[in-house]
mmCIF file of C-alpha atoms and ligand atoms in Angstrom:
data_model
loop_
_atom_site.group_PDB
_atom_site.id
_atom_site.type_symbol
_atom_site.label_atom_id
_atom_site.label_comp_id
_atom_site.label_asym_id
_atom_site.label_seq_id
_atom_site.Cartn_x
_atom_site.Cartn_y
_atom_site.Cartn_z
ATOM 1 C CA MET A 1 10.270 11.866 18.554
ATOM 2 C CA ASN A 2 12.501 12.623 15.563
ATOM 3 C CA LEU A 3 12.612 16.409 15.083
ATOM 4 C CA GLU A 4 14.199 16.372 11.619
ATOM 5 C CA PHE A 5 11.638 13.843 10.330
ATOM 6 C CA ALA A 6 8.710 15.690 11.959
ATOM 7 C CA ASN A 7 9.842 19.030 10.458
ATOM 8 C CA LYS A 8 10.112 17.591 6.968
ATOM 9 C CA TYR A 9 6.974 15.387 6.915
ATOM 10 C CA GLY A 10 4.732 16.927 9.608
ATOM 11 C CA LYS A 11 2.646 18.242 11.032
ATOM 12 C CA TRP A 12 0.200 15.572 9.875
ATOM 13 C CA ALA A 13 0.497 12.294 8.004
ATOM 14 C CA LEU A 14 -2.512 10.868 6.168
ATOM 15 C CA VAL A 15 -2.378 7.062 6.208
ATOM 16 C CA THR A 16 -4.930 5.150 4.148
ATOM 17 C CA GLY A 17 -5.497 1.478 4.955
ATOM 18 C CA ALA A 18 -4.748 2.350 8.586
ATOM 19 C CA SER A 19 -7.193 -0.156 10.121
ATOM 20 C CA ASP A 20 -4.973 -3.170 9.418
ATOM 21 C CA GLY A 21 -1.618 -4.531 8.246
ATOM 22 C CA MET A 22 1.145 -2.241 7.061
ATOM 23 C CA GLY A 23 -0.948 0.954 7.173
ATOM 24 C CA ARG A 24 -1.754 0.403 10.854
ATOM 25 C CA GLU A 25 1.858 -0.325 11.813
ATOM 26 C CA ILE A 26 3.200 2.617 9.814
ATOM 27 C CA SER A 27 0.713 4.870 11.656
ATOM 28 C CA TYR A 28 2.253 3.836 14.997
ATOM 29 C CA GLY A 29 5.763 4.369 13.605
ATOM 30 C CA LEU A 30 4.930 7.866 12.376
ATOM 31 C CA ALA A 31 3.323 8.818 15.694
ATOM 32 C CA LYS A 32 6.472 7.590 17.443
ATOM 33 C CA ARG A 33 8.434 10.064 15.296
ATOM 34 C CA GLY A 34 6.162 12.922 16.425
ATOM 35 C CA LEU A 35 3.740 13.198 13.491
ATOM 36 C CA ASN A 36 0.018 13.679 14.067
ATOM 37 C CA VAL A 37 -1.877 11.076 12.057
ATOM 38 C CA ILE A 38 -5.117 10.925 10.124
ATOM 39 C CA LEU A 39 -6.195 7.289 9.923
ATOM 40 C CA CYS A 40 -8.357 6.384 6.970
ATOM 41 C CA ALA A 41 -10.157 3.127 6.070
ATOM 42 C CA ARG A 42 -13.762 1.878 5.957
ATOM 43 C CA ARG A 43 -13.974 0.199 9.422
ATOM 44 C CA PHE A 44 -14.514 3.205 11.687
ATOM 45 C CA GLU A 45 -14.673 1.277 15.017
ATOM 46 C CA LEU A 46 -11.225 -0.189 14.368
ATOM 47 C CA LEU A 47 -9.838 3.232 13.496
ATOM 48 C CA VAL A 48 -11.244 4.678 16.719
ATOM 49 C CA GLU A 49 -9.619 1.873 18.759
ATOM 50 C CA ILE A 50 -6.264 2.418 17.054
ATOM 51 C CA SER A 51 -6.546 6.223 17.508
ATOM 52 C CA GLU A 52 -7.118 5.813 21.240
ATOM 53 C CA ASP A 53 -4.222 3.407 21.560
ATOM 54 C CA ILE A 54 -1.847 5.697 19.651
ATOM 55 C CA ARG A 55 -2.884 8.666 21.829
ATOM 56 C CA THR A 56 -2.116 6.728 25.019
ATOM 57 C CA ARG A 57 1.374 5.822 23.741
ATOM 58 C CA PHE A 58 2.545 8.996 22.007
ATOM 59 C CA PRO A 59 1.962 12.737 22.572
ATOM 60 C CA VAL A 60 0.334 13.333 19.170
ATOM 61 C CA GLU A 61 -3.090 14.134 17.764
ATOM 62 C CA VAL A 62 -4.968 11.432 15.866
ATOM 63 C CA GLN A 63 -8.057 11.706 13.681
ATOM 64 C CA ALA A 64 -10.075 8.724 12.434
ATOM 65 C CA LEU A 65 -11.806 9.137 9.083
ATOM 66 C CA SER A 66 -14.048 6.467 7.659
ATOM 67 C CA CYS A 67 -14.152 6.407 3.872
ATOM 68 C CA ASP A 68 -14.419 4.021 0.986
ATOM 69 C CA LEU A 69 -11.684 5.231 -1.329
ATOM 70 C CA SER A 70 -13.070 3.319 -4.299
ATOM 71 C CA ILE A 71 -15.888 5.905 -4.238
ATOM 72 C CA GLU A 72 -15.001 9.275 -5.753
ATOM 73 C CA ALA A 73 -17.362 11.240 -3.443
ATOM 74 C CA ASP A 74 -15.634 9.781 -0.374
ATOM 75 C CA ILE A 75 -12.261 11.010 -1.641
ATOM 76 C CA GLU A 76 -13.735 14.472 -2.191
ATOM 77 C CA SER A 77 -15.092 14.552 1.358
ATOM 78 C CA LEU A 78 -11.720 13.346 2.677
ATOM 79 C CA PHE A 79 -10.089 16.354 0.949
ATOM 80 C CA LEU A 80 -12.733 18.620 2.487
ATOM 81 C CA ASN A 81 -12.393 17.123 5.980
ATOM 82 C CA THR A 82 -8.608 17.432 5.991
ATOM 83 C CA LYS A 83 -8.146 20.783 4.241
ATOM 84 C CA ASP A 84 -7.327 22.619 7.484
ATOM 85 C CA LYS A 85 -4.630 20.123 8.439
ATOM 86 C CA GLU A 86 -1.053 20.685 7.408
ATOM 87 C CA ILE A 87 -0.502 17.294 5.745
ATOM 88 C CA GLY A 88 3.172 16.628 4.956
ATOM 89 C CA LEU A 89 3.053 12.906 4.258
ATOM 90 C CA TYR A 90 0.580 10.806 2.288
ATOM 91 C CA VAL A 91 0.875 7.027 2.821
ATOM 92 C CA ALA A 92 -1.320 5.091 0.371
ATOM 93 C CA ALA A 93 -1.564 1.678 2.044
ATOM 94 C CA ALA A 94 -5.246 1.000 1.255
ATOM 95 C CA GLY A 95 -5.540 -1.760 -1.299
ATOM 96 C CA PHE A 96 -6.628 -5.315 -1.858
ATOM 97 C CA GLY A 97 -5.837 -8.261 -4.112
ATOM 98 C CA THR A 98 -7.609 -11.221 -5.642
ATOM 99 C CA SER A 99 -6.455 -14.700 -6.640
ATOM 100 C CA GLY A 100 -7.631 -17.533 -8.838
ATOM 101 C CA ALA A 101 -8.455 -17.943 -12.493
ATOM 102 C CA PHE A 102 -9.222 -14.558 -14.082
ATOM 103 C CA ILE A 103 -12.015 -15.976 -16.220
ATOM 104 C CA ASP A 104 -13.826 -17.201 -13.081
ATOM 105 C CA SER A 105 -13.438 -13.901 -11.230
ATOM 106 C CA ASP A 106 -16.195 -11.493 -10.264
ATOM 107 C CA ILE A 107 -15.626 -8.709 -12.770
ATOM 108 C CA GLU A 108 -17.231 -6.038 -10.560
ATOM 109 C CA ASN A 109 -14.783 -6.906 -7.777
ATOM 110 C CA GLU A 110 -11.864 -6.768 -10.240
ATOM 111 C CA LEU A 111 -12.980 -3.322 -11.459
ATOM 112 C CA ASN A 112 -13.459 -2.150 -7.864
ATOM 113 C CA MET A 113 -9.852 -3.212 -7.221
ATOM 114 C CA ILE A 114 -8.691 -0.959 -10.061
ATOM 115 C CA ASP A 115 -10.766 1.896 -8.564
ATOM 116 C CA LEU A 116 -9.113 1.455 -5.157
ATOM 117 C CA ASN A 117 -5.583 0.334 -6.039
ATOM 118 C CA CYS A 118 -5.084 2.702 -8.984
ATOM 119 C CA ARG A 119 -7.763 5.357 -9.534
ATOM 120 C CA SER A 120 -7.958 6.579 -5.934
ATOM 121 C CA VAL A 121 -4.151 6.611 -5.665
ATOM 122 C CA VAL A 122 -3.783 8.711 -8.821
ATOM 123 C CA LYS A 123 -6.420 11.182 -7.623
ATOM 124 C CA MET A 124 -4.950 11.514 -4.144
ATOM 125 C CA THR A 125 -1.342 11.587 -5.332
ATOM 126 C CA HIS A 126 -2.230 14.363 -7.788
ATOM 127 C CA HIS A 127 -3.901 16.336 -4.982
ATOM 128 C CA PHE A 128 -1.101 15.907 -2.434
ATOM 129 C CA ALA A 129 1.766 16.281 -4.928
ATOM 130 C CA ASN A 130 0.293 19.704 -5.782
ATOM 131 C CA GLU A 131 -0.159 20.719 -2.150
ATOM 132 C CA LEU A 132 3.269 19.479 -1.056
ATOM 133 C CA SER A 133 5.210 20.928 -3.957
ATOM 134 C CA LYS A 134 3.744 24.376 -3.129
ATOM 135 C CA LYS A 135 5.307 23.995 0.326
ATOM 136 C CA LYS A 136 8.480 22.519 -1.202
ATOM 137 C CA LYS A 137 8.554 19.669 1.297
ATOM 138 C CA GLY A 138 6.848 16.412 2.140
ATOM 139 C CA GLY A 139 6.550 12.808 1.071
ATOM 140 C CA ILE A 140 4.344 10.338 -0.775
ATOM 141 C CA VAL A 141 4.526 6.587 -0.067
ATOM 142 C CA LEU A 142 2.879 4.259 -2.604
ATOM 143 C CA PHE A 143 2.387 0.492 -2.330
ATOM 144 C CA SER A 144 3.680 -1.606 -5.171
ATOM 145 C CA SER A 145 4.524 -5.302 -4.664
ATOM 146 C CA LEU A 146 6.859 -8.120 -5.584
ATOM 147 C CA VAL A 147 4.228 -9.057 -8.190
ATOM 148 C CA ALA A 148 4.532 -5.630 -9.877
ATOM 149 C CA PHE A 149 7.669 -6.520 -11.806
ATOM 150 C CA GLN A 150 6.274 -9.254 -14.056
ATOM 151 C CA GLY A 151 2.898 -10.712 -14.977
ATOM 152 C CA THR A 152 1.473 -13.003 -12.297
ATOM 153 C CA PRO A 153 -0.821 -15.856 -13.338
ATOM 154 C CA TYR A 154 -3.806 -16.402 -10.962
ATOM 155 C CA SER A 155 -3.429 -12.819 -9.761
ATOM 156 C CA ALA A 156 -3.089 -11.174 -13.135
ATOM 157 C CA ASN A 157 -5.286 -8.134 -12.582
ATOM 158 C CA TYR A 158 -3.924 -7.486 -9.069
ATOM 159 C CA SER A 159 -0.337 -7.649 -10.315
ATOM 160 C CA ALA A 160 -1.310 -5.266 -13.145
ATOM 161 C CA THR A 161 -2.626 -2.734 -10.579
ATOM 162 C CA LYS A 162 0.690 -2.963 -8.737
ATOM 163 C CA ALA A 163 2.735 -2.585 -11.950
ATOM 164 C CA PHE A 164 0.711 0.605 -12.527
ATOM 165 C CA ILE A 165 1.621 1.903 -9.055
ATOM 166 C CA GLN A 166 5.280 0.898 -9.431
ATOM 167 C CA ASN A 167 5.536 2.850 -12.688
ATOM 168 C CA LEU A 168 3.659 5.816 -11.241
ATOM 169 C CA ALA A 169 5.980 5.968 -8.226
ATOM 170 C CA GLU A 170 9.131 5.472 -10.301
ATOM 171 C CA GLY A 171 8.203 8.264 -12.702
ATOM 172 C CA LEU A 172 7.097 10.676 -9.997
ATOM 173 C CA SER A 173 10.150 10.114 -7.806
ATOM 174 C CA VAL A 174 12.275 11.548 -10.625
ATOM 175 C CA GLU A 175 9.729 14.129 -11.840
ATOM 176 C CA LEU A 176 9.331 15.567 -8.327
ATOM 177 C CA SER A 177 12.992 15.366 -7.355
ATOM 178 C CA GLY A 178 14.135 18.911 -6.753
ATOM 179 C CA SER A 179 10.614 19.958 -5.687
ATOM 180 C CA GLY A 180 11.277 18.928 -2.097
ATOM 181 C CA VAL A 181 8.713 16.103 -2.333
ATOM 182 C CA ASP A 182 10.038 12.563 -1.813
ATOM 183 C CA VAL A 183 8.266 9.638 -3.457
ATOM 184 C CA LEU A 184 8.819 6.110 -2.179
ATOM 185 C CA SER A 185 7.577 2.869 -3.677
ATOM 186 C CA VAL A 186 7.149 -0.047 -1.248
ATOM 187 C CA ALA A 187 7.410 -3.487 -2.891
ATOM 188 C CA PRO A 188 6.943 -6.218 -0.289
ATOM 189 C CA GLY A 189 6.732 -9.955 -0.766
ATOM 190 C CA PRO A 190 4.035 -11.795 1.252
ATOM 191 C CA VAL A 191 2.996 -9.961 4.438
ATOM 192 C CA ALA A 192 0.883 -11.474 7.240
ATOM 193 C CA SER A 193 -2.082 -9.077 7.355
ATOM 194 C CA GLY A 194 -5.751 -8.934 6.429
ATOM 195 C CA PHE A 195 -4.654 -9.039 2.787
ATOM 196 C CA SER A 196 -4.513 -12.835 2.285
ATOM 197 C CA GLN A 197 -7.991 -13.447 3.676
ATOM 198 C CA ARG A 198 -9.599 -10.874 1.400
ATOM 199 C CA ALA A 199 -7.541 -12.135 -1.571
ATOM 200 C CA ASN A 200 -8.444 -15.743 -0.731
ATOM 201 C CA MET A 201 -4.757 -16.682 -0.657
ATOM 202 C CA VAL A 202 -2.735 -18.979 1.605
ATOM 203 C CA MET A 203 0.705 -17.705 2.463
ATOM 204 C CA GLY A 204 3.304 -20.187 3.710
ATOM 205 C CA SER A 205 5.826 -17.758 5.118
ATOM 206 C CA ALA A 206 5.032 -14.097 5.397
ATOM 207 C CA LEU A 207 6.577 -10.932 6.816
ATOM 208 C CA ASP A 208 5.405 -9.349 10.070
ATOM 209 C CA PRO A 209 3.954 -5.902 9.244
ATOM 210 C CA LYS A 210 5.230 -4.562 12.589
ATOM 211 C CA GLU A 211 8.793 -5.527 11.697
ATOM 212 C CA ILE A 212 8.793 -4.075 8.205
ATOM 213 C CA ALA A 213 7.016 -0.802 9.088
ATOM 214 C CA GLU A 214 10.234 0.591 10.570
ATOM 215 C CA GLU A 215 12.237 -0.263 7.446
ATOM 216 C CA ILE A 216 9.584 1.370 5.260
ATOM 217 C CA ILE A 217 9.590 4.585 7.309
ATOM 218 C CA ALA A 218 13.397 4.655 7.408
ATOM 219 C CA ALA A 219 13.449 4.591 3.577
ATOM 220 C CA ILE A 220 11.317 7.751 3.220
ATOM 221 C CA GLY A 221 13.489 10.494 1.742
ATOM 222 C CA LYS A 222 16.423 8.116 1.399
ATOM 223 C CA LYS A 223 15.348 5.765 -1.418
ATOM 224 C CA SER A 224 12.793 5.645 -4.218
ATOM 225 C CA LEU A 225 12.120 1.903 -3.802
ATOM 226 C CA VAL A 226 12.183 -0.306 -0.719
ATOM 227 C CA ARG A 227 11.734 -4.068 -0.615
ATOM 228 C CA PRO A 228 11.159 -4.438 3.107
ATOM 229 C CA GLY A 229 12.296 -7.534 5.002
ATOM 230 C CA PHE A 230 14.552 -10.460 4.188
ATOM 231 C CA LEU A 231 11.807 -12.437 2.422
ATOM 232 C CA SER A 232 11.087 -9.590 -0.053
ATOM 233 C CA LYS A 233 14.782 -9.282 -0.860
ATOM 234 C CA ALA A 234 15.309 -13.058 -1.144
ATOM 235 C CA LEU A 235 12.332 -13.467 -3.487
ATOM 236 C CA GLU A 236 13.508 -10.523 -5.594
ATOM 237 C CA PHE A 237 16.949 -12.137 -5.822
ATOM 238 C CA ALA A 238 15.444 -15.485 -6.872
ATOM 239 C CA LEU A 239 13.270 -13.854 -9.543
ATOM 240 C CA LYS A 240 16.123 -11.691 -10.852
ATOM 241 C CA SER A 241 18.309 -14.759 -11.308
ATOM 242 C CA LEU A 242 15.875 -15.898 -14.016
ATOM 243 C CA MET A 243 17.267 -14.090 -17.004
ATOM 244 C CA PHE A 244 14.133 -13.592 -19.056
ATOM 245 C CA ARG A 245 10.921 -11.930 -17.974
ATOM 246 C CA SER A 246 8.948 -14.797 -19.571
ATOM 247 C CA PHE A 247 10.689 -17.246 -17.171
ATOM 248 C CA ARG A 248 9.742 -15.053 -14.229
ATOM 249 C CA VAL A 249 6.091 -15.162 -15.293
ATOM 250 C CA GLN A 250 6.274 -18.974 -15.354
ATOM 251 C CA MET A 251 7.902 -18.949 -11.903
ATOM 252 C CA MET A 252 5.131 -16.685 -10.592
ATOM 253 C CA LYS A 253 2.593 -19.165 -11.974
ATOM 254 C CA VAL A 254 4.104 -21.793 -9.668
ATOM 255 C CA VAL A 255 4.360 -19.408 -6.688
ATOM 256 C CA MET A 256 0.866 -17.945 -7.021
ATOM 257 C CA GLY A 257 -0.577 -21.341 -7.939
ATOM 258 C CA GLY A 258 0.633 -22.571 -4.538
ATOM 259 C CA MET A 259 -0.955 -19.585 -2.787
ATOM 260 C CA THR A 260 -4.280 -19.799 -4.572
ATOM 261 C CA LYS A 261 -6.945 -21.556 -2.505
ATOM 262 C CA HIS A 262 -9.030 -22.148 -5.627
ATOM 263 C CA GLN A 263 -6.259 -24.290 -7.100
ATOM 264 C CA ARG A 264 -5.390 -25.994 -3.829
ATOM 265 C CA ALA A 265 -8.974 -27.168 -3.578
ATOM 266 C CA GLY A 266 -8.266 -29.203 -6.713
ATOM 267 C CA LEU A 267 -10.449 -27.116 -8.972
ATOM 268 C CA ASN A 268 -9.827 -26.594 -12.635
ATOM 269 C CA ILE A 269 -7.049 -24.022 -12.895
ATOM 270 C CA GLU A 270 -4.312 -26.432 -14.005
ATOM 271 C CA LYS A 271 -6.581 -28.317 -16.371
ATOM 272 C CA ASN A 272 -7.613 -25.142 -18.158
ATOM 273 C CA SER A 273 -4.274 -23.340 -18.195
HETATM 274 N N1 NAP B 301 -0.003 -8.326 2.354
HETATM 275 C C1 NAP B 301 0.757 -8.589 1.327
HETATM 276 O O1 NAP B 301 1.220 -9.733 1.127
HETATM 277 C C2 NAP B 301 1.137 -7.481 0.379
HETATM 278 C C3 NAP B 301 2.261 -7.677 -0.438
HETATM 279 C C4 NAP B 301 2.614 -6.663 -1.331
HETATM 280 C C5 NAP B 301 1.880 -5.504 -1.384
HETATM 281 N N2 NAP B 301 0.791 -5.345 -0.592
HETATM 282 C C6 NAP B 301 0.031 -4.077 -0.714
HETATM 283 O O2 NAP B 301 0.283 -3.326 0.451
HETATM 284 C C7 NAP B 301 -0.856 -2.525 0.786
HETATM 285 C C8 NAP B 301 -1.246 -2.800 2.239
HETATM 286 O O3 NAP B 301 -1.557 -4.179 2.356
HETATM 287 P P1 NAP B 301 -1.776 -4.916 3.751
HETATM 288 O O4 NAP B 301 -1.076 -6.211 3.658
HETATM 289 O O5 NAP B 301 -1.474 -4.002 4.880
HETATM 290 O O6 NAP B 301 -3.338 -5.197 3.638
HETATM 291 P P2 NAP B 301 -4.513 -5.274 4.735
HETATM 292 O O7 NAP B 301 -4.001 -5.706 6.065
HETATM 293 O O8 NAP B 301 -5.594 -6.071 4.093
HETATM 294 O O9 NAP B 301 -4.961 -3.765 4.854
HETATM 295 C C9 NAP B 301 -5.611 -3.119 3.803
HETATM 296 C C10 NAP B 301 -6.185 -1.823 4.295
HETATM 297 O O10 NAP B 301 -6.890 -1.193 3.228
HETATM 298 C C11 NAP B 301 -8.164 -0.782 3.708
HETATM 299 N N3 NAP B 301 -9.139 -0.776 2.625
HETATM 300 C C12 NAP B 301 -9.548 -1.832 1.903
HETATM 301 N N4 NAP B 301 -10.495 -1.459 1.025
HETATM 302 C C13 NAP B 301 -10.670 -0.129 1.212
HETATM 303 C C14 NAP B 301 -11.522 0.843 0.605
HETATM 304 N N5 NAP B 301 -12.371 0.532 -0.381
HETATM 305 N N6 NAP B 301 -11.453 2.124 1.048
HETATM 306 C C15 NAP B 301 -10.607 2.461 2.038
HETATM 307 N N7 NAP B 301 -9.780 1.588 2.650
HETATM 308 C C16 NAP B 301 -9.824 0.306 2.228
HETATM 309 C C17 NAP B 301 -8.508 -1.807 4.786
HETATM 310 O O11 NAP B 301 -9.391 -1.274 5.733
HETATM 311 P P3 NAP B 301 -10.987 -1.466 5.744
HETATM 312 O O12 NAP B 301 -11.269 -2.892 5.411
HETATM 313 O O13 NAP B 301 -11.334 -1.063 7.142
HETATM 314 O O14 NAP B 301 -11.494 -0.502 4.719
HETATM 315 C C18 NAP B 301 -7.145 -2.010 5.453
HETATM 316 O O15 NAP B 301 -6.919 -1.008 6.400
HETATM 317 C C19 NAP B 301 -1.937 -2.895 -0.225
HETATM 318 O O16 NAP B 301 -1.939 -1.942 -1.251
HETATM 319 C C20 NAP B 301 -1.475 -4.234 -0.779
HETATM 320 O O17 NAP B 301 -1.905 -4.422 -2.108
HETATM 321 C C21 NAP B 301 0.410 -6.305 0.303
#
């Protein structure tokens, strides 16, 4: 229990993407600090399991809410279902990525990614920024990425969604400063979670979401950008050492090329690029 943290960001935190990866681990970390948590994702059974586990470990209330945030009506019903809760922290961890040649991608899936990674985050951030600034306290945590800071071949649309979020968070952290609402952008490198499977990527080394959750929570209210874990910082350092953005894009072509299963299977990405 951390009284100062719970007073500023309680009584409730809403965590999207709470059924897996960073969202799940952050939910545990917030409960440990005394916040009640609303867990949101599509897989309700997983959310119920996690809720029960959190309740057995920490003296907090937990609510599981199943919703598909790429669907506008589900976001509206989330607002309705949570309107009686005093939400002080919105953690937007729901998101997914894709990999491979853009021209071979399923365009509906790519557009759905924009709906989830960008559209839902704008709608929910607008809602909670309004609510929180009325109370003059609270926090918003958005998920950017290492790939947000330059174009990323073989994950071009995903990296564009993350550049969108990075810019949104950066702008809002200054715009809302003085309103009592803290905005944090989280920009991790590779993290071992459900992400790589859905994105069809292979990650050589990856961060443990449990280990970086603490660093992410500790940055709330203290920083506007966190690159959690040694790997995120090392990769940022390596990319920054390349003087020109165009060189970084070429470097990301090599990095993402190595993580793209489509290319590893010897298919035609290199030939056509
Ligand atoms: N993992 C990485 O390497 C990495 C690196 C940088 C940034 N990020 C970003 O960090 C965030 C968290 O990633 P993660 O690694 O924790 O991923 P993850 O383990 O795959 O978790 C993603 C979460 O989002 C939920 N979700 C997916 N589609 C949804 C939808 N339509 N509606 C509601 N919830 C949905 C998933 O739950 P359900 O399937 O149950 O809906 C899951 O709880 C994402 O925004 C990701 O882009 C990840």
